[in-house]
CSV table of C-alpha atoms and ligand atoms in Angstrom, one decimal:
chain,number,residue,atom,x,y,z
A,1,MET,CA,2.4,-22.0,-42.4
A,2,THR,CA,0.2,-21.6,-45.3
A,3,ASP,CA,-2.6,-24.4,-45.3
A,4,ILE,CA,-3.3,-26.0,-48.7
A,5,VAL,CA,-5.6,-29.0,-49.4
A,6,LEU,CA,-3.5,-32.0,-50.5
A,7,LEU,CA,-5.2,-34.4,-53.5
A,8,PRO,CA,-2.3,-37.3,-54.0
A,9,GLY,CA,-5.0,-38.9,-56.3
A,10,ASP,CA,-4.6,-42.4,-58.0
A,11,GLY,CA,-1.9,-44.5,-60.2
A,12,ILE,CA,1.8,-43.0,-59.8
A,13,GLY,CA,-0.1,-40.0,-57.9
A,14,PRO,CA,0.9,-40.7,-54.3
A,15,GLU,CA,4.5,-41.5,-55.1
A,16,ILE,CA,4.7,-38.5,-56.9
A,17,THR,CA,3.2,-36.8,-54.4
A,18,LYS,CA,5.2,-38.0,-51.8
A,19,ALA,CA,8.0,-37.4,-53.6
A,20,VAL,CA,7.1,-33.2,-54.3
A,21,THR,CA,5.7,-32.8,-50.4
A,22,GLU,CA,9.3,-34.0,-49.4
A,23,ILE,CA,11.3,-31.3,-51.5
A,24,LEU,CA,9.3,-28.8,-50.9
A,25,ASP,CA,9.5,-29.5,-47.2
A,26,LYS,CA,13.2,-29.7,-47.6
A,27,ALA,CA,13.1,-26.3,-49.8
A,28,GLY,CA,11.3,-24.4,-46.8
A,29,ALA,CA,7.9,-24.3,-48.3
A,30,ASP,CA,6.4,-24.1,-44.8
A,31,LEU,CA,3.2,-25.6,-45.7
A,32,CYS,CA,0.6,-27.0,-43.7
A,33,TYR,CA,-1.0,-30.0,-46.0
A,34,HIS,CA,-4.9,-31.2,-45.5
A,35,THR,CA,-4.8,-34.5,-47.5
A,36,TYR,CA,-7.9,-35.9,-48.9
A,37,GLU,CA,-8.5,-38.8,-51.1
A,38,ILE,CA,-10.6,-38.7,-54.2
A,39,GLY,CA,-11.4,-41.1,-57.4
A,40,GLU,CA,-12.0,-44.8,-56.7
A,41,GLY,CA,-10.2,-45.2,-53.5
A,42,ALA,CA,-12.6,-42.0,-52.1
A,43,TYR,CA,-15.6,-43.9,-53.7
A,44,ASN,CA,-14.9,-47.3,-52.4
A,45,LYS,CA,-14.5,-46.1,-48.9
A,46,THR,CA,-17.6,-43.2,-49.0
A,47,GLY,CA,-19.6,-44.1,-51.8
A,48,ALA,CA,-18.6,-40.7,-53.2
A,49,LEU,CA,-15.5,-39.9,-55.9
A,50,ILE,CA,-15.1,-36.3,-54.2
A,51,PRO,CA,-16.6,-36.9,-50.6
A,52,GLN,CA,-18.2,-33.6,-49.2
A,53,GLU,CA,-15.3,-33.2,-46.9
A,54,THR,CA,-13.1,-32.6,-49.8
A,55,PHE,CA,-15.4,-30.3,-51.5
A,56,ASP,CA,-15.3,-28.4,-47.9
A,57,ALA,CA,-11.6,-28.1,-47.5
A,58,ILE,CA,-11.3,-26.8,-51.2
A,59,ALA,CA,-13.6,-24.2,-50.6
A,60,LYS,CA,-12.2,-23.6,-46.9
A,61,TYR,CA,-8.7,-23.6,-47.8
A,62,LYS,CA,-8.9,-22.3,-51.7
A,63,VAL,CA,-5.1,-23.7,-52.8
A,64,ALA,CA,-4.9,-27.2,-53.7
A,65,LEU,CA,-2.1,-29.6,-55.0
A,66,LYS,CA,-3.5,-32.6,-56.7
A,67,GLY,CA,-2.3,-35.7,-58.2
A,68,PRO,CA,-3.8,-37.4,-61.3
A,69,VAL,CA,-6.7,-39.2,-61.1
A,70,THR,CA,-8.1,-42.4,-63.5
A,71,THR,CA,-11.4,-42.0,-65.4
A,72,PRO,CA,-12.7,-45.3,-66.6
A,73,ILE,CA,-12.8,-45.1,-70.4
A,74,GLY,CA,-15.9,-46.0,-72.4
A,75,LYS,CA,-18.1,-46.5,-69.1
A,76,GLY,CA,-18.0,-45.6,-65.6
A,77,PHE,CA,-18.4,-42.5,-63.8
A,78,LYS,CA,-17.7,-38.6,-64.8
A,79,SER,CA,-14.0,-37.1,-64.7
A,80,VAL,CA,-13.4,-36.6,-61.0
A,81,ASN,CA,-10.9,-33.4,-62.7
A,82,VAL,CA,-14.3,-32.4,-64.9
A,83,GLN,CA,-16.2,-32.5,-61.9
A,84,LEU,CA,-13.8,-30.1,-59.9
A,85,ARG,CA,-13.1,-27.9,-62.4
A,86,LEU,CA,-16.8,-27.6,-62.8
A,87,LYS,CA,-17.9,-27.2,-58.8
A,88,TYR,CA,-15.1,-24.1,-58.6
A,89,ASP,CA,-15.4,-22.5,-61.7
A,90,LEU,CA,-11.8,-23.3,-62.7
A,91,TYR,CA,-12.4,-21.6,-66.0
A,92,ILE,CA,-8.5,-21.4,-66.9
A,93,ASN,CA,-6.1,-24.0,-67.6
A,94,LEU,CA,-2.8,-22.5,-67.7
A,95,ARG,CA,0.1,-24.7,-69.1
A,96,PRO,CA,3.5,-23.6,-69.6
A,97,ALA,CA,6.2,-25.2,-71.3
A,98,TYR,CA,9.7,-24.5,-72.3
A,99,SER,CA,12.6,-26.0,-73.6
A,100,ILE,CA,15.5,-27.5,-71.6
A,101,LYS,CA,18.9,-28.0,-72.7
A,102,ASN,CA,19.7,-31.6,-73.5
A,103,ILE,CA,16.8,-32.6,-72.5
A,104,SER,CA,14.0,-31.3,-74.9
A,105,LYS,CA,13.8,-32.4,-78.6
A,106,TYR,CA,13.2,-28.7,-79.7
A,107,PRO,CA,15.3,-26.3,-78.4
A,108,ASN,CA,13.6,-23.3,-78.8
A,109,VAL,CA,10.2,-24.0,-77.4
A,110,ASP,CA,8.5,-21.1,-75.1
A,111,ILE,CA,4.6,-21.8,-75.1
A,112,VAL,CA,2.0,-21.0,-72.7
A,113,THR,CA,-1.2,-22.9,-73.5
A,114,VAL,CA,-4.7,-21.2,-72.3
A,115,ARG,CA,-7.2,-23.6,-72.6
A,116,GLU,CA,-10.9,-23.3,-71.7
A,117,ASN,CA,-11.9,-25.3,-68.9
A,118,THR,CA,-15.4,-25.5,-68.5
A,119,GLU,CA,-17.5,-26.4,-71.7
A,120,ASP,CA,-17.1,-27.5,-75.3
A,121,LEU,CA,-17.2,-31.2,-75.4
A,122,TYR,CA,-16.2,-31.8,-71.8
A,123,ILE,CA,-19.7,-31.0,-70.4
A,124,GLY,CA,-20.4,-34.4,-71.3
A,125,GLU,CA,-24.0,-34.5,-72.9
A,126,GLU,CA,-23.9,-37.6,-75.1
A,127,HIS,CA,-27.3,-39.1,-76.6
A,128,GLU,CA,-28.1,-42.0,-78.4
A,129,ILE,CA,-29.4,-41.7,-81.9
A,130,GLU,CA,-29.9,-44.1,-84.6
A,131,ASN,CA,-27.6,-46.4,-85.1
A,132,GLY,CA,-25.4,-44.6,-82.7
A,133,PHE,CA,-24.9,-41.5,-80.2
A,134,GLU,CA,-24.1,-37.9,-80.5
A,135,ALA,CA,-22.3,-35.5,-78.1
A,136,ILE,CA,-22.7,-31.8,-77.7
A,137,LYS,CA,-20.2,-29.4,-77.9
A,138,ARG,CA,-20.6,-26.0,-76.0
A,139,ILE,CA,-19.2,-23.0,-77.0
A,140,THR,CA,-20.8,-19.9,-75.0
A,141,VAL,CA,-20.1,-16.2,-75.6
A,142,PRO,CA,-19.3,-15.6,-71.7
A,143,ALA,CA,-16.8,-18.5,-71.2
A,144,SER,CA,-15.0,-17.5,-74.8
A,145,ASP,CA,-14.7,-13.9,-73.5
A,146,ARG,CA,-13.2,-14.7,-70.1
A,147,ILE,CA,-10.8,-17.1,-71.7
A,148,ILE,CA,-9.5,-15.0,-74.7
A,149,ARG,CA,-9.5,-12.0,-72.4
A,150,PHE,CA,-7.2,-14.2,-69.7
A,151,ALA,CA,-5.1,-15.0,-72.4
A,152,PHE,CA,-4.3,-11.4,-73.7
A,153,GLU,CA,-4.1,-10.5,-70.2
A,154,TYR,CA,-1.6,-13.0,-69.2
A,155,ALA,CA,0.5,-11.7,-72.3
A,156,LYS,CA,0.1,-8.2,-71.7
A,157,ASN,CA,1.5,-9.1,-67.4
A,158,ASN,CA,4.4,-11.7,-68.8
A,159,GLY,CA,5.9,-9.7,-71.8
A,160,ARG,CA,4.6,-11.9,-74.3
A,161,LYS,CA,4.0,-10.7,-77.9
A,162,LYS,CA,1.6,-12.8,-79.5
A,163,VAL,CA,-1.4,-15.1,-78.9
A,164,THR,CA,-2.7,-17.8,-81.2
A,165,CYS,CA,-6.3,-18.5,-81.4
A,166,ILE,CA,-6.8,-22.2,-82.0
A,167,HIS,CA,-9.7,-23.2,-83.8
A,168,LYS,CA,-11.8,-25.3,-86.2
A,169,ALA,CA,-14.1,-22.6,-87.7
A,170,ASN,CA,-14.2,-23.9,-91.1
A,171,ILE,CA,-15.9,-26.8,-89.9
A,172,LEU,CA,-17.9,-25.9,-87.0
A,173,LYS,CA,-18.9,-23.0,-88.4
A,174,LYS,CA,-20.9,-21.9,-85.3
A,175,SER,CA,-19.4,-22.8,-82.5
A,176,ASP,CA,-15.7,-22.5,-83.2
A,177,GLY,CA,-16.6,-19.5,-85.6
A,178,LEU,CA,-18.1,-17.7,-82.5
A,179,PHE,CA,-14.7,-18.8,-80.1
A,180,LEU,CA,-12.6,-17.1,-83.5
A,181,GLN,CA,-15.4,-14.0,-83.7
A,182,ARG,CA,-14.7,-13.4,-79.9
A,183,PHE,CA,-10.9,-13.4,-80.3
A,184,GLU,CA,-10.9,-10.9,-83.1
A,185,GLU,CA,-13.1,-8.7,-81.0
A,186,ILE,CA,-11.3,-9.1,-77.8
A,187,ALA,CA,-7.8,-8.7,-79.5
A,188,LYS,CA,-8.7,-5.0,-81.0
A,189,GLU,CA,-8.5,-4.3,-76.9
A,190,TYR,CA,-4.8,-4.9,-77.5
A,191,PRO,CA,-3.2,-3.4,-79.7
A,192,GLY,CA,0.8,-4.3,-78.4
A,193,ILE,CA,-0.1,-7.8,-78.9
A,194,GLU,CA,0.0,-9.5,-82.5
A,195,PRO,CA,-3.4,-11.8,-82.7
A,196,ASP,CA,-2.8,-14.8,-85.0
A,197,LYS,CA,-5.3,-17.6,-85.9
A,198,LYS,CA,-4.8,-20.9,-87.1
A,199,ILE,CA,-6.9,-23.9,-87.8
A,200,VAL,CA,-5.9,-26.8,-85.0
A,201,ASP,CA,-4.5,-29.3,-87.9
A,202,ASN,CA,-2.4,-26.6,-89.4
A,203,MET,CA,-1.4,-26.1,-85.9
A,204,CYS,CA,-0.6,-29.1,-84.7
A,205,MET,CA,1.8,-29.5,-88.0
A,206,GLN,CA,3.0,-25.9,-87.2
A,207,LEU,CA,3.7,-26.9,-83.8
A,208,VAL,CA,6.0,-30.1,-84.8
A,209,MET,CA,7.7,-27.8,-87.5
A,210,TYR,CA,8.2,-24.3,-86.1
A,211,PRO,CA,7.3,-24.1,-81.9
A,212,GLU,CA,9.7,-21.4,-81.7
A,213,LYS,CA,7.1,-19.3,-84.0
A,214,TYR,CA,4.7,-19.6,-81.3
A,215,ASP,CA,4.1,-17.9,-77.7
A,216,VAL,CA,0.5,-17.7,-75.8
A,217,LEU,CA,-2.2,-20.1,-77.2
A,218,VAL,CA,-5.7,-19.8,-76.5
A,219,ALA,CA,-7.8,-22.7,-77.2
A,220,PRO,CA,-11.4,-24.3,-76.2
A,221,ASN,CA,-11.1,-26.9,-73.9
A,222,LEU,CA,-10.7,-30.1,-76.2
A,223,TYR,CA,-7.9,-28.8,-78.4
A,224,GLY,CA,-6.6,-26.9,-75.3
A,225,ASP,CA,-6.0,-30.8,-74.1
A,226,ILE,CA,-4.8,-32.4,-76.9
A,227,ILE,CA,-2.2,-29.5,-78.0
A,228,SER,CA,-0.6,-29.5,-74.8
A,229,ASP,CA,0.5,-32.7,-74.6
A,230,LEU,CA,1.6,-32.3,-77.9
A,231,ILE,CA,3.7,-29.2,-76.5
A,232,ALA,CA,4.9,-31.6,-73.6
A,233,GLY,CA,6.3,-34.0,-76.0
A,234,LEU,CA,8.5,-31.2,-77.6
A,235,VAL,CA,10.1,-29.9,-74.6
A,236,GLY,CA,10.4,-33.5,-73.1
A,237,GLY,CA,7.6,-35.6,-72.3
A,238,LEU,CA,4.7,-35.8,-69.8
A,239,GLY,CA,7.1,-36.1,-67.0
A,240,LEU,CA,8.1,-32.1,-67.2
A,241,VAL,CA,4.8,-30.0,-67.5
A,242,PRO,CA,2.9,-28.5,-64.7
A,243,GLY,CA,-0.8,-26.8,-65.1
A,244,ALA,CA,-3.0,-24.8,-63.2
A,245,ASN,CA,-6.7,-24.8,-62.9
A,246,LEU,CA,-7.7,-21.0,-61.8
A,247,GLY,CA,-11.0,-19.4,-61.3
A,248,LYS,CA,-12.0,-16.6,-59.3
A,249,ASP,CA,-11.6,-18.0,-55.4
A,250,VAL,CA,-9.9,-21.2,-55.9
A,251,ALA,CA,-6.9,-22.5,-57.7
A,252,ILE,CA,-5.9,-26.3,-58.1
A,253,PHE,CA,-2.7,-27.2,-59.2
A,254,GLU,CA,-1.6,-30.4,-61.1
A,255,ALA,CA,0.8,-31.9,-63.6
A,256,VAL,CA,-0.4,-31.6,-67.2
A,257,HIS,CA,0.1,-35.9,-67.5
A,258,GLY,CA,-2.7,-38.6,-66.0
A,259,SER,CA,-2.2,-41.6,-63.6
A,260,ALA,CA,0.1,-43.6,-65.5
A,261,PRO,CA,-1.5,-46.7,-64.8
A,262,ASP,CA,1.2,-48.8,-66.6
A,263,ILE,CA,4.2,-47.2,-64.0
A,264,ALA,CA,2.1,-46.9,-60.9
A,265,GLY,CA,3.4,-48.3,-57.7
A,266,GLN,CA,7.2,-49.4,-59.3
A,267,ASN,CA,9.1,-46.3,-57.9
A,268,LYS,CA,9.5,-45.1,-62.0
A,269,ALA,CA,7.1,-42.1,-62.2
A,270,ASN,CA,9.2,-38.8,-62.5
A,271,PRO,CA,7.8,-36.2,-59.8
A,272,ILE,CA,9.0,-33.0,-61.9
A,273,ALA,CA,5.7,-32.0,-63.4
A,274,LEU,CA,3.9,-32.4,-60.5
A,275,LEU,CA,6.6,-30.3,-58.6
A,276,GLN,CA,6.8,-27.7,-61.4
A,277,ALA,CA,2.9,-27.5,-60.3
A,278,ALA,CA,3.4,-26.9,-57.3
A,279,CYS,CA,6.1,-24.2,-58.2
A,280,MET,CA,3.2,-22.3,-59.5
A,281,MET,CA,1.0,-22.8,-56.5
A,282,LEU,CA,3.9,-21.3,-54.4
A,283,LYS,CA,4.0,-18.1,-56.7
A,284,HIS,CA,0.1,-18.1,-56.7
A,285,ILE,CA,0.5,-18.0,-52.4
A,286,GLY,CA,3.4,-15.1,-52.9
A,287,LYS,CA,6.2,-17.8,-52.3
A,288,ASP,CA,8.2,-16.3,-55.4
A,289,ASP,CA,11.5,-17.2,-53.8
A,290,VAL,CA,11.1,-21.0,-52.8
A,291,ALA,CA,9.5,-21.6,-56.1
A,292,GLU,CA,12.6,-20.0,-57.6
A,293,LYS,CA,15.3,-22.1,-55.5
A,294,ILE,CA,12.8,-25.5,-56.4
A,295,THR,CA,13.3,-24.4,-60.0
A,296,LYS,CA,16.8,-24.2,-59.7
A,297,ALA,CA,17.2,-27.2,-58.3
A,298,ILE,CA,14.7,-29.0,-60.9
A,299,LEU,CA,17.2,-27.4,-63.6
A,300,LYS,CA,20.5,-28.1,-62.1
A,301,THR,CA,19.4,-31.7,-61.7
A,302,LEU,CA,18.1,-32.2,-65.5
A,303,GLU,CA,21.6,-31.5,-66.3
A,304,ASN,CA,22.9,-35.1,-65.3
A,305,ARG,CA,21.3,-37.7,-66.9
A,306,GLU,CA,22.5,-40.4,-64.1
A,307,ASP,CA,19.8,-38.9,-61.5
A,308,LEU,CA,16.8,-38.6,-63.9
A,309,THR,CA,14.0,-41.1,-64.2
A,310,GLN,CA,13.5,-43.4,-67.5
A,311,ASP,CA,11.2,-41.1,-69.3
A,312,LEU,CA,13.8,-38.7,-69.4
A,313,GLY,CA,16.4,-41.4,-70.7
A,314,GLY,CA,18.2,-41.9,-66.9
A,315,LYS,CA,18.1,-45.1,-65.2
A,316,SER,CA,17.1,-43.6,-61.5
A,317,ASN,CA,14.1,-44.1,-59.7
A,318,THR,CA,11.7,-42.0,-58.2
A,319,GLN,CA,13.2,-41.6,-55.1
A,320,GLU,CA,16.6,-41.3,-56.5
A,321,LEU,CA,15.7,-38.6,-58.5
A,322,THR,CA,13.8,-36.8,-55.4
A,323,ALA,CA,17.1,-37.1,-53.2
A,324,ALA,CA,19.1,-35.6,-56.3
A,325,ILE,CA,16.7,-32.5,-56.5
A,326,ILE,CA,16.8,-31.8,-52.6
A,327,ARG,CA,20.9,-32.4,-52.8
A,328,ASN,CA,20.7,-29.5,-55.7
A,329,LEU,CA,18.2,-27.2,-53.6
B,401,LIG,P1,-0.9,-40.6,-68.8
B,401,LIG,O1,-0.6,-39.3,-69.0
B,401,LIG,O2,-1.2,-40.9,-67.5
B,401,LIG,O3,0.5,-41.7,-69.2
B,401,LIG,C1,0.6,-41.5,-70.8
B,401,LIG,C2,2.2,-42.0,-70.7
B,401,LIG,O4,3.0,-41.1,-70.2
B,401,LIG,C3,2.5,-43.3,-70.3
B,401,LIG,O5,3.5,-44.1,-70.6
B,401,LIG,C4,3.0,-43.1,-68.7
B,401,LIG,O6,3.7,-43.9,-68.2
B,401,LIG,C5,3.5,-41.5,-69.3
B,401,LIG,N1,3.9,-40.9,-67.9
B,401,LIG,C6,2.8,-39.8,-67.6
B,401,LIG,N2,3.5,-39.4,-66.4
B,401,LIG,C7,4.4,-39.6,-66.2
B,401,LIG,C8,5.7,-39.5,-65.0
B,401,LIG,N3,4.9,-38.6,-64.4
B,401,LIG,N4,6.8,-40.0,-65.4
B,401,LIG,C9,7.0,-40.8,-66.0
B,401,LIG,N5,6.3,-41.3,-67.3
B,401,LIG,C10,4.9,-40.6,-67.1
B,401,LIG,O7,-1.8,-41.1,-69.9
B,401,LIG,P2,-3.1,-42.0,-70.0
B,401,LIG,O8,-2.3,-43.3,-70.1
B,401,LIG,O9,-3.7,-41.5,-71.5
B,401,LIG,O10,-4.3,-42.1,-69.3
B,401,LIG,C11,-4.0,-42.7,-67.9
B,401,LIG,C12,-5.2,-42.4,-67.0
B,401,LIG,O11,-5.2,-40.8,-66.3
B,401,LIG,C13,-6.7,-42.2,-67.5
B,401,LIG,O12,-7.5,-42.9,-66.9
B,401,LIG,C14,-7.0,-40.8,-67.8
B,401,LIG,O13,-8.0,-40.5,-68.2
B,401,LIG,C15,-6.1,-40.0,-66.1
B,401,LIG,N6,-5.7,-38.7,-66.3
B,401,LIG,C16,-5.7,-38.1,-65.5
B,401,LIG,C17,-5.6,-36.3,-65.8
B,401,LIG,C18,-5.3,-35.9,-64.6
B,401,LIG,O14,-6.2,-36.3,-63.1
B,401,LIG,N7,-5.2,-34.5,-64.4
B,401,LIG,C19,-5.0,-35.9,-67.1
B,401,LIG,C20,-4.7,-37.1,-67.9
B,401,LIG,C21,-5.5,-38.3,-68.0
């Protein structure tokens, strides 16, 4: 058995986590789950959003599967997700997305977004100024270099041909200018891979018009966050797309989507994005065969709209979709 930390989160988190662990167990993943609460639920019980025992468990077992966590908008506490990423220096946010027949609006998408996960506007430094506030955007050489190098290494090791750098260096000449300059410098170390660069607004249009032209994308934190939701929309929505937060020692796997408070507790949530994240986790811990088996079952299930949840145009609920995936294992 392999030990992993399970963080169900809140909103739809507990429902989809239950579905995913059921499928993992039926697929023979042979995992031992160490379950901990995080976010508001943990705060109400312990006074901490991420209790020390949760930090200790992640540090001990090194691999976690995490459901979404609600972050109050415009007030309240700092994002639990950002806190976890900073605590374990999970500097890579890897988000692969690909088209699925009869599900995706676009047929030829196969894009991996590599998002910088530790700096940019997400450092959360906002200051009061006369008549308003200002927010600090931080871009540094070490953080840019390691994420850009990871993107090229990923491309090299996965037979990818092109890496596109997303920026707004026409306006943010120093910060995004630095990210772009580091990209141009590091690209020289990878002569077999085409370096490409796009201003973020043009990138959005390009992705909607010609997504098939893009391969690996590398972006500072905020653009990576926005662009990966856009790409999720191209391939069928947030219910499908996974992400991995990777550092030197610790890896936390989660869906791209949030806690979906509009459908929480209604048995409507699609567990596939978190299940795909679990498949990334299985590969990370060397259980590639189980990951393959589950991926095949997901693709087979997606062929039958009857079995799908409403976000994918079906009429089934979370439990029915889970049962269909288990049948298809
Ligand atoms: P969201 O991703 O939770 O929801 C956006 C829309 O997609 C909603 O209509 C929702 O019902 C739908 N959706 C999302 N996941 C779905 C699924 N698995 N199945 C079916 N439909 C699904 O984004 P929103 O509403 O902007 O954020 C809600 C909360 O989640 C916020 O507090 C936000 O901070 C948090 N959040 C947390 C993340 C994380 O824990 N990694 C990531 C993104 C947002």
